[in-house]
CSV table of C-alpha atoms in Angstrom, one decimal:
chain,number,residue,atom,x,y,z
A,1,UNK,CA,19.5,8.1,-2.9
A,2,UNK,CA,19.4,4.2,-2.8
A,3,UNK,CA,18.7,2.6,-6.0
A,4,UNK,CA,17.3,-1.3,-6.6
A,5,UNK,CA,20.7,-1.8,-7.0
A,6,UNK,CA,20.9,-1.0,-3.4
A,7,UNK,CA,18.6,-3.6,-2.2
A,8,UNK,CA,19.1,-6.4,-0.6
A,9,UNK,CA,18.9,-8.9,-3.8
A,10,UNK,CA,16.3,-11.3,-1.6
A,11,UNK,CA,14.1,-8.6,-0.7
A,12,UNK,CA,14.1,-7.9,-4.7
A,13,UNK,CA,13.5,-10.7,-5.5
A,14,UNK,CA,10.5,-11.2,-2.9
A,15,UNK,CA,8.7,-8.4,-3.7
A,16,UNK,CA,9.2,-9.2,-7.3
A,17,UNK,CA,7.8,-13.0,-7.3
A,18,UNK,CA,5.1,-11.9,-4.8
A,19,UNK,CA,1.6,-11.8,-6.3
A,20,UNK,CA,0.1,-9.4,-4.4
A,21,UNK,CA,0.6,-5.7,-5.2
A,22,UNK,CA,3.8,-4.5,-3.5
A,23,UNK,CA,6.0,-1.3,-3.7
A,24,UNK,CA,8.8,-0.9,-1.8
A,25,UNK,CA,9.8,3.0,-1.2
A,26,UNK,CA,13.2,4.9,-0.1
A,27,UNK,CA,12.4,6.3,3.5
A,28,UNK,CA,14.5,9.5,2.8
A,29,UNK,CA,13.1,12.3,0.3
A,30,UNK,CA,10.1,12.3,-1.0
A,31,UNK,CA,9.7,8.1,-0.1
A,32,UNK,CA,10.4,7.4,-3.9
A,33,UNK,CA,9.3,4.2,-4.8
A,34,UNK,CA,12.3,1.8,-5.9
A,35,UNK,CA,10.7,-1.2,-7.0
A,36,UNK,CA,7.5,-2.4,-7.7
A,37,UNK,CA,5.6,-6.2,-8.7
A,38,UNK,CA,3.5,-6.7,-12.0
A,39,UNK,CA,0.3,-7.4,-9.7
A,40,UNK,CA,0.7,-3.4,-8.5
A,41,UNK,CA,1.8,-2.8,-12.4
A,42,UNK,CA,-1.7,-4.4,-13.1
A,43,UNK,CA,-3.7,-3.0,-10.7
A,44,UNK,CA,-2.8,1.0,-11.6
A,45,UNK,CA,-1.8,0.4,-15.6
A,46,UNK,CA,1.7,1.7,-14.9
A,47,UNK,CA,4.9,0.4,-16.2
A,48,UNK,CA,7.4,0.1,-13.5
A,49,UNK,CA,9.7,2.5,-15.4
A,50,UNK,CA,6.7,4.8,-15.3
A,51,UNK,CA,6.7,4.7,-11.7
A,52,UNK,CA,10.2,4.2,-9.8
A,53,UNK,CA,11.8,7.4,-9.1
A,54,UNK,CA,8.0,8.6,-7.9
A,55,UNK,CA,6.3,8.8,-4.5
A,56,UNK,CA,2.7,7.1,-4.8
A,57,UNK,CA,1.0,9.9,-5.1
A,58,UNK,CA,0.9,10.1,-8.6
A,59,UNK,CA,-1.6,7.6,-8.2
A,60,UNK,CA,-4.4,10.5,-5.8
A,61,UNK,CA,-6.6,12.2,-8.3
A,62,UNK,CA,-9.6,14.7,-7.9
A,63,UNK,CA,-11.7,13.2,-5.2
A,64,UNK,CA,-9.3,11.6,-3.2
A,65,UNK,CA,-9.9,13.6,0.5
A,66,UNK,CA,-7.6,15.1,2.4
A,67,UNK,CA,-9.0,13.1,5.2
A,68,UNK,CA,-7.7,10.4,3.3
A,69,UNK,CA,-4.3,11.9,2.6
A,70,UNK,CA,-3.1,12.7,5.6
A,71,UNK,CA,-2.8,9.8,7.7
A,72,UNK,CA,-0.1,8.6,4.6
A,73,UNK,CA,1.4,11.3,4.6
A,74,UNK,CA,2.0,11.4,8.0
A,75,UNK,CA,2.8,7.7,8.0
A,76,UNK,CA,5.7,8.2,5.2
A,77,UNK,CA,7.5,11.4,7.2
A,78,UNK,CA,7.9,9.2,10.1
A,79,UNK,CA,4.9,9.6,12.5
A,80,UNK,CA,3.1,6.9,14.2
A,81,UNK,CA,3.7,3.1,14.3
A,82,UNK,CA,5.8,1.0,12.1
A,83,UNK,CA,3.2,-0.7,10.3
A,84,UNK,CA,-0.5,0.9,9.5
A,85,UNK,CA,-3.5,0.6,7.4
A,86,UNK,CA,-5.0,3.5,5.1
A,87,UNK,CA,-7.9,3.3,2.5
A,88,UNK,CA,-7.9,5.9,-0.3
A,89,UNK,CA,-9.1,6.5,-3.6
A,90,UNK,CA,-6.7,5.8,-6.2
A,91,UNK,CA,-6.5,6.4,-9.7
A,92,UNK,CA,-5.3,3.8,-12.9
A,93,UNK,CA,-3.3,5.4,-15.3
A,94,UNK,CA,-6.3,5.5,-17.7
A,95,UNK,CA,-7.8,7.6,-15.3
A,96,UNK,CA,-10.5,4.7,-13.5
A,97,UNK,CA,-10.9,5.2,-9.9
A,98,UNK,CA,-10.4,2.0,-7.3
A,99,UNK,CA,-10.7,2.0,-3.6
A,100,UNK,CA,-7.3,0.8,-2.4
A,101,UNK,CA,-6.6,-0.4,1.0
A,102,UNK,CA,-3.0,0.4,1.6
A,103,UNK,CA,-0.6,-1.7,4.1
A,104,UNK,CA,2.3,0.0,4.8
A,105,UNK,CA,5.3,-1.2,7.1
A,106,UNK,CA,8.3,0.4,7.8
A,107,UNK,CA,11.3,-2.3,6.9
A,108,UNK,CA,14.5,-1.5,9.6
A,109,UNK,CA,18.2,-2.4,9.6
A,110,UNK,CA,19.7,-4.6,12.1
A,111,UNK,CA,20.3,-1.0,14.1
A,112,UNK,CA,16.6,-0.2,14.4
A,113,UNK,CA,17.0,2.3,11.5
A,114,UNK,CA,14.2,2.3,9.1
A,115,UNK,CA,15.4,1.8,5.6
A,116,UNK,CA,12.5,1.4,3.3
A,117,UNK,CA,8.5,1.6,3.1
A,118,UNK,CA,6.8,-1.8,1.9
A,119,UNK,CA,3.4,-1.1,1.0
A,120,UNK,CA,1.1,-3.7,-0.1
A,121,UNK,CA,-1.9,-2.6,-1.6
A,122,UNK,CA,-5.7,-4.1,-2.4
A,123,UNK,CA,-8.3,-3.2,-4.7
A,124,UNK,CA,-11.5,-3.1,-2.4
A,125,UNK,CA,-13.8,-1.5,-5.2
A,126,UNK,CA,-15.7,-4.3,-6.0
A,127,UNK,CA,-16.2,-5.9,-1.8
A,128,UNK,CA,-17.5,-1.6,-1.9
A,129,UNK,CA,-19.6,-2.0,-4.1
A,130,UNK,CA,-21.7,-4.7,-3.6
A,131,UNK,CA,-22.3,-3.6,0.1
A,132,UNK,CA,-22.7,-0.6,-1.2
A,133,UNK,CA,-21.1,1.5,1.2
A,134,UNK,CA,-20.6,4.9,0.8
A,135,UNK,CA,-17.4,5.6,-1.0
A,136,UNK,CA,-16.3,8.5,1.3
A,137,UNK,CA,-14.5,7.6,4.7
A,138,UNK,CA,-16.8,9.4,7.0
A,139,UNK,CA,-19.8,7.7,5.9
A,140,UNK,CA,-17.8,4.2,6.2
A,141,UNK,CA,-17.0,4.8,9.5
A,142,UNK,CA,-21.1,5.1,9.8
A,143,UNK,CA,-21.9,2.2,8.5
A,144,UNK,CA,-18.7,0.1,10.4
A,145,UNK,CA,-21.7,-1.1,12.7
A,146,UNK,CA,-23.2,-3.2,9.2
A,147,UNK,CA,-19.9,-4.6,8.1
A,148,UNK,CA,-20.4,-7.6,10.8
A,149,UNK,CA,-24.1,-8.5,9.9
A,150,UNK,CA,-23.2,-7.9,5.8
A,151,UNK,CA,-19.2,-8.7,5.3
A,152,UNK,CA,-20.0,-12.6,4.3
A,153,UNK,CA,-22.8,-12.0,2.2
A,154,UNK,CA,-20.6,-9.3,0.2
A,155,UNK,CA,-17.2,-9.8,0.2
A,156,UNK,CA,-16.1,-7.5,3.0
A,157,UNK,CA,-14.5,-10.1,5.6
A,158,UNK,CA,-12.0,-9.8,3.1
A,159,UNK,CA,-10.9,-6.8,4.6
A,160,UNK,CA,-9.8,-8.4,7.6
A,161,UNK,CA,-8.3,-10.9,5.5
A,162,UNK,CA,-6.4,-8.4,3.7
A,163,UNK,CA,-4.5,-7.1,6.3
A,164,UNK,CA,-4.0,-10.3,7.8
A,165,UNK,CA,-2.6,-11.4,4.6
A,166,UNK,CA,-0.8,-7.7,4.3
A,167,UNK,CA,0.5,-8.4,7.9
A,168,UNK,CA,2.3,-11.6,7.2
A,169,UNK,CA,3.8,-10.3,3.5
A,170,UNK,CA,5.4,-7.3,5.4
A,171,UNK,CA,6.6,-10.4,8.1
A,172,UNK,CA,8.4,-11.9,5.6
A,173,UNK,CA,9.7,-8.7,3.6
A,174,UNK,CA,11.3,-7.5,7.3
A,175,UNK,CA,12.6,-11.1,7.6
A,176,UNK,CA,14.2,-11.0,4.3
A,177,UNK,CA,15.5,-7.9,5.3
A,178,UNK,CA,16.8,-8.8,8.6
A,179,UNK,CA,18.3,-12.3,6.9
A,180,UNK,CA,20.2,-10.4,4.1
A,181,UNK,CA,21.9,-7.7,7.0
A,182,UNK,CA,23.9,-10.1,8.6
């Protein structure tokens, strides 16, 4: 199993300086995480020793969906695209829900391979809960219709943002990547 030892030292590095939340995960097993930032330390109240050697579910807890599940879990054991966008209800260590929206790219060697799983990860429970939308993903799809006429008002053209901003951090993870392969 690759270790951080492993990694390419600027992708390390990267992800370590970065100050959004970021965990970057083996592609092979179980997708154990191998390294993660303090802003994803912060956000979930776990150390990183806590953590590495673990696949992020640790983090699902007793009303996270199945509907929810699945499309990561599908995502990690190789189906669909290379890059995709999953909100679920986490759990802090101290046992406090948050609704995180998860960005998840694969990062591939110069042969196309995929190597690793950078996922960067947002805490949308506060942009929820001032537009009050329902906290279950069938009624947000319902209310998807709203977002336009409330987003400004509450917070919630941040989610766009997000994964604009999530886009561009897994750019320059896979460039990193790239860069340290040749």
């Amino acid at each position: 199993m690759i270790n951080q030892l492993d990694l390419p030292p600027a992708l390390h590095d990267y992800i370590k300086k970065s100050g959004v939340a970021l965990a970057l995960s083996a592609i092979e097993d179980d997708a154990p995480l191998l390294v993660v930032n303090k802003a994803f330390c912060d956000m979930t109240g776990y150390s990183e020793d806590e953590v590495v050697g673990h696949n992020c579910r640790f983090l699902q807890g007793p009303d996270t969906t199945d509907s929810a599940r699945q499309p990561l879990h599908d995502f990690v054991h190789g189906n669909g695209g290379d890059s995709g966008r999953f909100p679920i209800l986490n759990y802090r260590k101290d046992g406090s829900a948050f609704h995180n929206y998860v960005f998840m790219s694969r990062l591939k060697d110069t042969g196309g391979q995929p190597q690793f799983i950078l996922a960067s990860q947002f805490d949308m429970t506060t942009a929820l809960k001032r537009s009050q939308i329902s906290l279950n993903d069938e009624k947000l799809q319902d209310v998807l219709s709203d977002v336009g006429q409330i987003g400004r008002e509450f917070g919630l053209a941040m989610m766009g943002s997000a994964g604009l901003l999530a886009d561009s951090i897994a750019l320059m993870a896979k460039l990193t990547f790239d860069d340290s392969q040749r």
